[in-house]
CSV table of C-alpha atoms in Angstrom, one decimal:
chain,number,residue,atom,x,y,z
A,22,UNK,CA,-3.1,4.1,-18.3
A,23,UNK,CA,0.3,2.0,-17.6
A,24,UNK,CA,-0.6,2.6,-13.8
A,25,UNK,CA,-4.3,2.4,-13.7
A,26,UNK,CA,-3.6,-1.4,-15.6
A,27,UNK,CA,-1.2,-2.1,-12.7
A,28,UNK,CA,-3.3,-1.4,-10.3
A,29,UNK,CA,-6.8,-2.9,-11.2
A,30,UNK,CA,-4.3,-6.7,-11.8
A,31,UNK,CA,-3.1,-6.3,-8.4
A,32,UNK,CA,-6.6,-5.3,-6.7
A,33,UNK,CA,-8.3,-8.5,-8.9
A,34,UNK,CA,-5.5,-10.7,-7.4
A,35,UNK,CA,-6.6,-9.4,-3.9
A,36,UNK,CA,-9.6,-10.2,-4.5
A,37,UNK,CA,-9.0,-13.4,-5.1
A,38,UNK,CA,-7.7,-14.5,-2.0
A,39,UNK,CA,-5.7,-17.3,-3.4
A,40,UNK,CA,-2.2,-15.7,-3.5
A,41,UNK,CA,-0.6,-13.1,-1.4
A,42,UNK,CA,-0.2,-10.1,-3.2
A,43,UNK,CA,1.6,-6.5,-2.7
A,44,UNK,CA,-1.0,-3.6,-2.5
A,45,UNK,CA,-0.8,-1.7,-5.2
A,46,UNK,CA,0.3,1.5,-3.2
A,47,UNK,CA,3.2,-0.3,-1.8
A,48,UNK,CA,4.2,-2.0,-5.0
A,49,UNK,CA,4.1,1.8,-7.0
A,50,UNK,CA,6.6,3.0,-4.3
A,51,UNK,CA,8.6,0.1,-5.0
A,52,UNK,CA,8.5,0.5,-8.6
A,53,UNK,CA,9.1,4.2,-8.6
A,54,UNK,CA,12.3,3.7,-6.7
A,55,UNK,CA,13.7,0.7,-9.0
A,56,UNK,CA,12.9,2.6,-12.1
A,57,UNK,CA,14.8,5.5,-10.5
A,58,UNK,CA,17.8,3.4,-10.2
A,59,UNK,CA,17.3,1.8,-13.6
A,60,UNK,CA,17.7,5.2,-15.0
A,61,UNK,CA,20.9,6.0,-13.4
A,62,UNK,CA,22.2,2.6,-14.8
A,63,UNK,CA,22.3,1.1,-11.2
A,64,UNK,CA,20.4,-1.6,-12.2
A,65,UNK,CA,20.2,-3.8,-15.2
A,66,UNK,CA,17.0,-6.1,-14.7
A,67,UNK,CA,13.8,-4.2,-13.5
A,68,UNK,CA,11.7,-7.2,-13.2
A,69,UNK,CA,14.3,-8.8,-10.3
A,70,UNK,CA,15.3,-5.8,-8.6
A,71,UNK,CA,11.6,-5.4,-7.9
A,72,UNK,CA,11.6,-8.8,-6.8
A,73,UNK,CA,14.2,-8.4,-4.7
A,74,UNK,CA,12.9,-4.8,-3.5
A,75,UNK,CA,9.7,-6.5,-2.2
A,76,UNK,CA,9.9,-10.4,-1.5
A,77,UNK,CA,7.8,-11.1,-4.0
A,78,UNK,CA,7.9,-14.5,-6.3
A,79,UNK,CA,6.0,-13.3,-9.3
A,80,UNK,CA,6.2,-10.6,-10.8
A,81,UNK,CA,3.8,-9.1,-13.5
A,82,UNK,CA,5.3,-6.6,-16.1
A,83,UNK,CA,4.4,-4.8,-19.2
A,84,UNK,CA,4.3,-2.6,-21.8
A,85,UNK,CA,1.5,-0.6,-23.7
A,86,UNK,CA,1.7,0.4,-27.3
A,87,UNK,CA,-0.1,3.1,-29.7
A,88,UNK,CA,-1.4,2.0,-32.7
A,89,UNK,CA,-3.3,4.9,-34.0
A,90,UNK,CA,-6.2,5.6,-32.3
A,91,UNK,CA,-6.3,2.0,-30.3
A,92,UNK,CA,-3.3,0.4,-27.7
A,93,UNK,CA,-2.2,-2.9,-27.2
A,94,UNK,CA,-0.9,-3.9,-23.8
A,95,UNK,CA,0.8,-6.8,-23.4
A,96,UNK,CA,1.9,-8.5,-20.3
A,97,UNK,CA,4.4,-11.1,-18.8
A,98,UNK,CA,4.3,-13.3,-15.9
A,99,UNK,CA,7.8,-13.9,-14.7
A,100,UNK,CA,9.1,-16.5,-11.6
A,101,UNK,CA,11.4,-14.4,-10.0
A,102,UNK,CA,13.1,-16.6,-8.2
A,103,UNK,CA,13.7,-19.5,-10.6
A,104,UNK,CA,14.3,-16.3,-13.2
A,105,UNK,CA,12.3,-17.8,-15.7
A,106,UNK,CA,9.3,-16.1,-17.8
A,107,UNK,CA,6.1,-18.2,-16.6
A,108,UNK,CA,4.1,-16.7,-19.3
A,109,UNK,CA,2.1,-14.1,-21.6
A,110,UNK,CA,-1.1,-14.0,-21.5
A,111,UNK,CA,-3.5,-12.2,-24.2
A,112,UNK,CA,-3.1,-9.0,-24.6
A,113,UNK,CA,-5.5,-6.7,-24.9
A,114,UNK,CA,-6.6,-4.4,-28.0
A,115,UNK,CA,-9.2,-1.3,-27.9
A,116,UNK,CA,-9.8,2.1,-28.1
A,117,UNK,CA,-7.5,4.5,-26.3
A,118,UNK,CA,-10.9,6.7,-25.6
A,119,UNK,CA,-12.1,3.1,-23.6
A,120,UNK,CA,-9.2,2.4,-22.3
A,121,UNK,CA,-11.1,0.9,-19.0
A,122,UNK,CA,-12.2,-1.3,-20.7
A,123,UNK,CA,-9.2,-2.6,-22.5
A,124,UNK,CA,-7.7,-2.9,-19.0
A,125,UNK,CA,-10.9,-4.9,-17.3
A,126,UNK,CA,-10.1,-7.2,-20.5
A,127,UNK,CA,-6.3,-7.7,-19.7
A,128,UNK,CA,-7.1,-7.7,-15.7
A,129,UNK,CA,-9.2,-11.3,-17.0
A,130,UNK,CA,-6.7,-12.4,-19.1
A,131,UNK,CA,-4.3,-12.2,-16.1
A,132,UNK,CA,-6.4,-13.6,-14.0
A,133,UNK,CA,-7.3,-17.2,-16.4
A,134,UNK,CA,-3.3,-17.2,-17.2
A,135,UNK,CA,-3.0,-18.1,-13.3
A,136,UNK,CA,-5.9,-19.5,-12.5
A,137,UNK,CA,-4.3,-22.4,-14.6
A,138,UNK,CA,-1.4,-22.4,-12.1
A,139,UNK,CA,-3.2,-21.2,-9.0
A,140,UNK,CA,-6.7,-22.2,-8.8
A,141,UNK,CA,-9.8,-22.0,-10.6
A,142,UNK,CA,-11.5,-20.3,-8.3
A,143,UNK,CA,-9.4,-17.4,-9.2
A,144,UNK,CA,-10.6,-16.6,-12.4
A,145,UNK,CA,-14.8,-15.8,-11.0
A,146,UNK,CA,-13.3,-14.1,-8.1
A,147,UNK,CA,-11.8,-11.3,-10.1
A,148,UNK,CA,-15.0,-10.3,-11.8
A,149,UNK,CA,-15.7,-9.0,-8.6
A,150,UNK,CA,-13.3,-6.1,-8.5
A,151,UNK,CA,-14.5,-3.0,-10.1
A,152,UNK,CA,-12.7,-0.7,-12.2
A,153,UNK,CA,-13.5,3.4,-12.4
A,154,UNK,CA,-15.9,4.3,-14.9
A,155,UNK,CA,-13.0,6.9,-16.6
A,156,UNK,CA,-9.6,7.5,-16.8
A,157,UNK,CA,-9.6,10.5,-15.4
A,158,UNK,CA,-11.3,9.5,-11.5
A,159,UNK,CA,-7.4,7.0,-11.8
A,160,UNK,CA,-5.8,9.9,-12.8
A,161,UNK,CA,-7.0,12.0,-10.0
A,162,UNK,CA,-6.4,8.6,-7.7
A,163,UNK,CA,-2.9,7.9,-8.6
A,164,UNK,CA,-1.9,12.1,-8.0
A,165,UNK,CA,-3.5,11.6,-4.5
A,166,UNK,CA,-1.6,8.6,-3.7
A,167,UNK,CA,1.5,10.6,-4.8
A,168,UNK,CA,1.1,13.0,-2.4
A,169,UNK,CA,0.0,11.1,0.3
A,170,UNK,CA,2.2,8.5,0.2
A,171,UNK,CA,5.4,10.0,-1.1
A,172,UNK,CA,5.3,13.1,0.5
A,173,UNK,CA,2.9,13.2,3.3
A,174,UNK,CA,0.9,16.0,2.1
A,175,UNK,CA,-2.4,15.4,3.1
A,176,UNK,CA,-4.4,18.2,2.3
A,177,UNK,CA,-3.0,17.7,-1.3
A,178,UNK,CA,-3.9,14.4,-1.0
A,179,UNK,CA,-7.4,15.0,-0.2
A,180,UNK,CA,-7.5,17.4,-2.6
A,181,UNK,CA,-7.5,14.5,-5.8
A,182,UNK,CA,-8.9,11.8,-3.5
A,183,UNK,CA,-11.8,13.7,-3.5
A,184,UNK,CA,-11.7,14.7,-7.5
A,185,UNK,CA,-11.7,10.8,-8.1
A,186,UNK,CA,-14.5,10.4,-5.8
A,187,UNK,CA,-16.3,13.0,-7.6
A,188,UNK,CA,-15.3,11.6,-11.4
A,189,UNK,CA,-17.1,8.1,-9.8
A,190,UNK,CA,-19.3,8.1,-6.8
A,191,UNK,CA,-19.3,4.4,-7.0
A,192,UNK,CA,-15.3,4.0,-6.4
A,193,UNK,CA,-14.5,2.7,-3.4
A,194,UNK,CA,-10.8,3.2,-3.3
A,195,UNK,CA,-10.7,7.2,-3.1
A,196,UNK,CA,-13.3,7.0,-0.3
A,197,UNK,CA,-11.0,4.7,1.8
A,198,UNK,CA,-7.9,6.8,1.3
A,199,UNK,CA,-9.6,10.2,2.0
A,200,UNK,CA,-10.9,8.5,5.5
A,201,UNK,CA,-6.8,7.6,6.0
A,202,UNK,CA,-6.0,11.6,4.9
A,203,UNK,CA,-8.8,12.8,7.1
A,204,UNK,CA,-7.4,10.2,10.2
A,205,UNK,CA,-3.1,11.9,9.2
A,206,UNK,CA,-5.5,15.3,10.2
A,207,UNK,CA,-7.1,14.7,13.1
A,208,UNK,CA,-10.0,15.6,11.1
A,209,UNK,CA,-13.0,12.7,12.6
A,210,UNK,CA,-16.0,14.5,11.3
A,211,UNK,CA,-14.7,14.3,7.8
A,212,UNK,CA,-13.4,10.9,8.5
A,213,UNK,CA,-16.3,9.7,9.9
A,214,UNK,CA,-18.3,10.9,6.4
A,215,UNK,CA,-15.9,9.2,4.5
A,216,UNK,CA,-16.1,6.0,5.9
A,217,UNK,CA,-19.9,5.9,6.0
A,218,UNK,CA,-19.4,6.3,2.3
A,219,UNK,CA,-16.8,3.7,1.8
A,220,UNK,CA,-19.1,1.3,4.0
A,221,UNK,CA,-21.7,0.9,1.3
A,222,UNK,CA,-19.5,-0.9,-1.2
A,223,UNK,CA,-18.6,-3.8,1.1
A,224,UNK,CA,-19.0,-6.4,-2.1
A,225,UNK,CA,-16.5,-4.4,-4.0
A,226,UNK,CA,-13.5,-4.1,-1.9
A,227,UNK,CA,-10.5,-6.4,-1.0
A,228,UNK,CA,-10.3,-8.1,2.0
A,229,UNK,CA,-7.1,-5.6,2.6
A,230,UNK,CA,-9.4,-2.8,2.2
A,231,UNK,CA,-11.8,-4.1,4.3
A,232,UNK,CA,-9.8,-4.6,7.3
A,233,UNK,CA,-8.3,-1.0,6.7
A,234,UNK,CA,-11.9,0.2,6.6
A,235,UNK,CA,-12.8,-1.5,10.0
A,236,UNK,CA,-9.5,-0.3,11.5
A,237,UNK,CA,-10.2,3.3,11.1
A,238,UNK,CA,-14.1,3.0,11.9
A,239,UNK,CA,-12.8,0.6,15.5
A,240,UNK,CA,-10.7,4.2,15.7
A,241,UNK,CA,-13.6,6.5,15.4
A,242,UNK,CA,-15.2,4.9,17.8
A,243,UNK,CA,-11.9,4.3,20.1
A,244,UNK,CA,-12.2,1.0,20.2
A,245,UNK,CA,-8.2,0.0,20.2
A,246,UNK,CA,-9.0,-3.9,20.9
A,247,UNK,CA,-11.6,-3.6,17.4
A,248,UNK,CA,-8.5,-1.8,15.6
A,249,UNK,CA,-5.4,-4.1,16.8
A,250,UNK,CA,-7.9,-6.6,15.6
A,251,UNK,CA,-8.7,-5.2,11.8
A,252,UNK,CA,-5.2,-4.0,11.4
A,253,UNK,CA,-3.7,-7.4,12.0
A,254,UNK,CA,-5.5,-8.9,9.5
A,255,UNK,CA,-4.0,-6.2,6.6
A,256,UNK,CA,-0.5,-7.1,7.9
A,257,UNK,CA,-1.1,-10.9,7.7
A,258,UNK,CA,-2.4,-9.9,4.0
A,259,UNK,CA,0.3,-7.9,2.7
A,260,UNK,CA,2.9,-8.6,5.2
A,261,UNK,CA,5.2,-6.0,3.2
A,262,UNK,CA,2.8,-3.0,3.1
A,263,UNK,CA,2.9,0.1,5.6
A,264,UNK,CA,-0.3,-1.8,7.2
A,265,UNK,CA,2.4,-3.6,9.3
A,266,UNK,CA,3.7,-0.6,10.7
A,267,UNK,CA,0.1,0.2,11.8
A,268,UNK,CA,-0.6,-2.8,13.2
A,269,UNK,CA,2.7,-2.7,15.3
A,270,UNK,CA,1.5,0.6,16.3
A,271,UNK,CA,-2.3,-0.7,17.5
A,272,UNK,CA,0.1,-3.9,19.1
A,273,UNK,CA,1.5,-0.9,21.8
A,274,UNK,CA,-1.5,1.4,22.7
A,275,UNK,CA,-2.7,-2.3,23.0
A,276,UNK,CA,-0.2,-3.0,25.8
A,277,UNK,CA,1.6,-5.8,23.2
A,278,UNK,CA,4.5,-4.2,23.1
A,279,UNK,CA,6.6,-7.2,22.1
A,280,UNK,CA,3.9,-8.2,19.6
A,281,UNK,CA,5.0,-4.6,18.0
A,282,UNK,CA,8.9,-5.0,18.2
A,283,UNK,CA,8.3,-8.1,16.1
A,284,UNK,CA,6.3,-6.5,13.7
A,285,UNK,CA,8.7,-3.6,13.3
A,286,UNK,CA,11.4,-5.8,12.8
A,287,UNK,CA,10.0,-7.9,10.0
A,288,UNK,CA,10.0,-4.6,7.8
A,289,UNK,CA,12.9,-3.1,6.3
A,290,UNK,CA,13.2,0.4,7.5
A,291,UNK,CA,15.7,1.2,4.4
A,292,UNK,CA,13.5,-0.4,1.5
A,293,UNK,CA,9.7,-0.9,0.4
A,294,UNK,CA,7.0,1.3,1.7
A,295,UNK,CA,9.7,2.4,5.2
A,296,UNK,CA,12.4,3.7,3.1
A,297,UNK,CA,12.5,7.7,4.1
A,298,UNK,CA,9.8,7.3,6.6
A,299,UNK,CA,10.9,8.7,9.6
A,300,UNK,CA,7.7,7.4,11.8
A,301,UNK,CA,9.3,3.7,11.8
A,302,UNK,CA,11.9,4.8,13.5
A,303,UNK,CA,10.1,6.8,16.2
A,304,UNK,CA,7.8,4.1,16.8
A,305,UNK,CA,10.6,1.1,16.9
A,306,UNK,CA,12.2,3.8,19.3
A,307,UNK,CA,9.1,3.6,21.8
A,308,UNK,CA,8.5,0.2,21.8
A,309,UNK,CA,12.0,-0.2,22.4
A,310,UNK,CA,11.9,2.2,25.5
A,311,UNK,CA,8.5,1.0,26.7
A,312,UNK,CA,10.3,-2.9,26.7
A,313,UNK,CA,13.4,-1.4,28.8
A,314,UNK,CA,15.7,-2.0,26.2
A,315,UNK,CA,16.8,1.3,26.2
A,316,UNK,CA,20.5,0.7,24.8
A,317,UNK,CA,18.9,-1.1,21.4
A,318,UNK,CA,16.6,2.2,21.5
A,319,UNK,CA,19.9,4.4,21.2
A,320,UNK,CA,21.4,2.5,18.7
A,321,UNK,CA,18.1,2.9,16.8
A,322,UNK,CA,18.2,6.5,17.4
A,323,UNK,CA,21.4,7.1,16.2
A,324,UNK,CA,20.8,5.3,13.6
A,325,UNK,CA,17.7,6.9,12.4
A,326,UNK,CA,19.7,10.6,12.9
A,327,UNK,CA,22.0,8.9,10.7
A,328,UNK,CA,18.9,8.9,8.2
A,329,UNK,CA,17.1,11.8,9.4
A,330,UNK,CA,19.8,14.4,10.1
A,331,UNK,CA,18.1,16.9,12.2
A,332,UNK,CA,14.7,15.6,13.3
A,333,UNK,CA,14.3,16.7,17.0
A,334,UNK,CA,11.8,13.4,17.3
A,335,UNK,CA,14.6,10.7,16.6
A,336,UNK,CA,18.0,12.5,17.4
A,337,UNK,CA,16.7,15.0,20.5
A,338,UNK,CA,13.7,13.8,22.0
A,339,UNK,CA,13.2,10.2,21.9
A,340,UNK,CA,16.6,9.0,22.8
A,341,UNK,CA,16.7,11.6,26.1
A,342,UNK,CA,14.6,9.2,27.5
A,343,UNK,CA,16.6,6.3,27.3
A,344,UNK,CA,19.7,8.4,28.3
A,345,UNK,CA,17.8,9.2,31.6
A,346,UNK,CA,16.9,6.0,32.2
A,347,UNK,CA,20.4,5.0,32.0
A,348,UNK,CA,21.8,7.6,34.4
């Protein structure tokens, strides 16, 4: 429940368009790792080492609490960078067996409590987002996100994608992500299905999940230009998310290759949605070969064999290119 209430704030404050917000699958990556080091006492405040961990300003926290058969959760609004607490807005109070609904409560209350410091138009534009029907279809969500996200298994992935998707036809989220499992397989049939799906709840989705959706129909239909296009708008909306690694990817089979280095470089390979990702390094690598920069693309590769002791990719084949091409 924690997580499903995390995510259905962050996908209303997307949808508002107002402030810039972390995408929920980033953010959970980021959270997993900084309550990792709060448990082995390496950190002392959660609330700023998340700050710190993604750029953000605000941060939203909280807590949920039993109380026989009903919960209570409570949330705070905190300025992370004048480390003050902003705020609390209502809780929320209902039965555990509807909990969606106690969450689609707090997701308003959120959303009025900034609205007063935002903009008005905040608070109608998160009616808009939907939440799933059940608990279970997050349930089934949030496993597929582990496994895709965390650990690159796409066929597990799928696997609960497609279980949400099932629990609630009219989800758009699981669609989306199965057509981004299908696209890791090289699987376009099933993609293609997917998408077509996804395509029908256009009202529904976040700008961010909009531009994803256009990116992988543009390539379907292997229009780059289309994709570059789509993809660049998901960076300029979560400029922290993995969609900036995309887009510097689309930037070089576009022929923008220094477009790409400066996307690459805005990330942090060693924190956020890069950390343990091997593929930023093998891409930064290219881009640095394909701009002749071939000594910054060896002192990337070592580097990333630093990180990634024994991946033929980053410490065998990519930097034999630059060594040839420096004699």
């Amino acid at each position: 429940v924690t997580k499903q209430a995390a995510h259905f704030i962050t996908q209303g404050l997307q949808q508002s368009r107002i402030v810039q917000v972390v995408p929920w699958e980033t953010a959970r990556q980021w959270s997993l790792y900084v309550k990792g080091e709060a448990d082995a006492g390496r950190v002392r405040d959660p609330v700023r080492a998340l700050a710190e961990e993604s750029g953000a300003g605000v941060v939203i926290s909280g807590a949920i609490y039993s109380q026989g058969d009903d919960i209570q959760i409570q949330v705070d609004v905190t300025d992370a960078v004048g480390d003050s607490l902003l705020g609390s807005p209502d809780p929320a109070i209902g039965a555990r067996a509807t909990s969606s609904e106690v969450i689609s409560r707090l997701s308003q209350h959120v959303m009025g409590f900034l609205a007063v410091r935002f903009d008005e138009r905040l608070n109608t534009a998160a009616s808009v987002s939907r939440d799933p029907t059940n608990v279970e279809a997050y349930e089934a969500f949030d496993r597929g996100l582990e496994a895709y996200y965390a650990r690159s298994e796409y066929r597990e992935a799928l696997t609960h994608f497609s279980r949400a998707h099932e629990l609630d036809s009219t989800w758009a989220s699981p669609l989306i992500h199965r057509a981004l499992a299908h696209y890791a397989l090289n699987e376009p049939a099933q993609e293609d299905s997917a998408l077509s799906m996804v395509e029908r709840f256009d009202e529904t989705r976040t700008e961010y999940d909009r531009a994803w959706v256009v990116y992988l129909r543009a390539l379907l239909d292997g229009d780059n230009e289309r994709a570059y296009a789509a993809i660049r708008r998901a960076a300029e909306t979560a400029p922290q998310s993995r969609a900036v690694w995309s887009y510097a990817w689309a930037a070089q089979v576009t022929n923008r290759p220094r477009e790409a280095l400066d996307a690459l470089l805005s990330l942090d390979p060693e924190r956020g949605p890069m950390r343990g990702w091997v593929h930023y390094w093998t891409e930064l690598i290219e881009v640095l070969q394909t701009l002749g920069e071939h000594e910054e693309a060896l002192d990337a590769a070592r580097r990333a064999c630093e990180l990634h002791p024994g991946n033929q990719a980053v410490c065998l084949w990519r930097p034999s290119t630059s060594l040839a091409a420096l004699g």
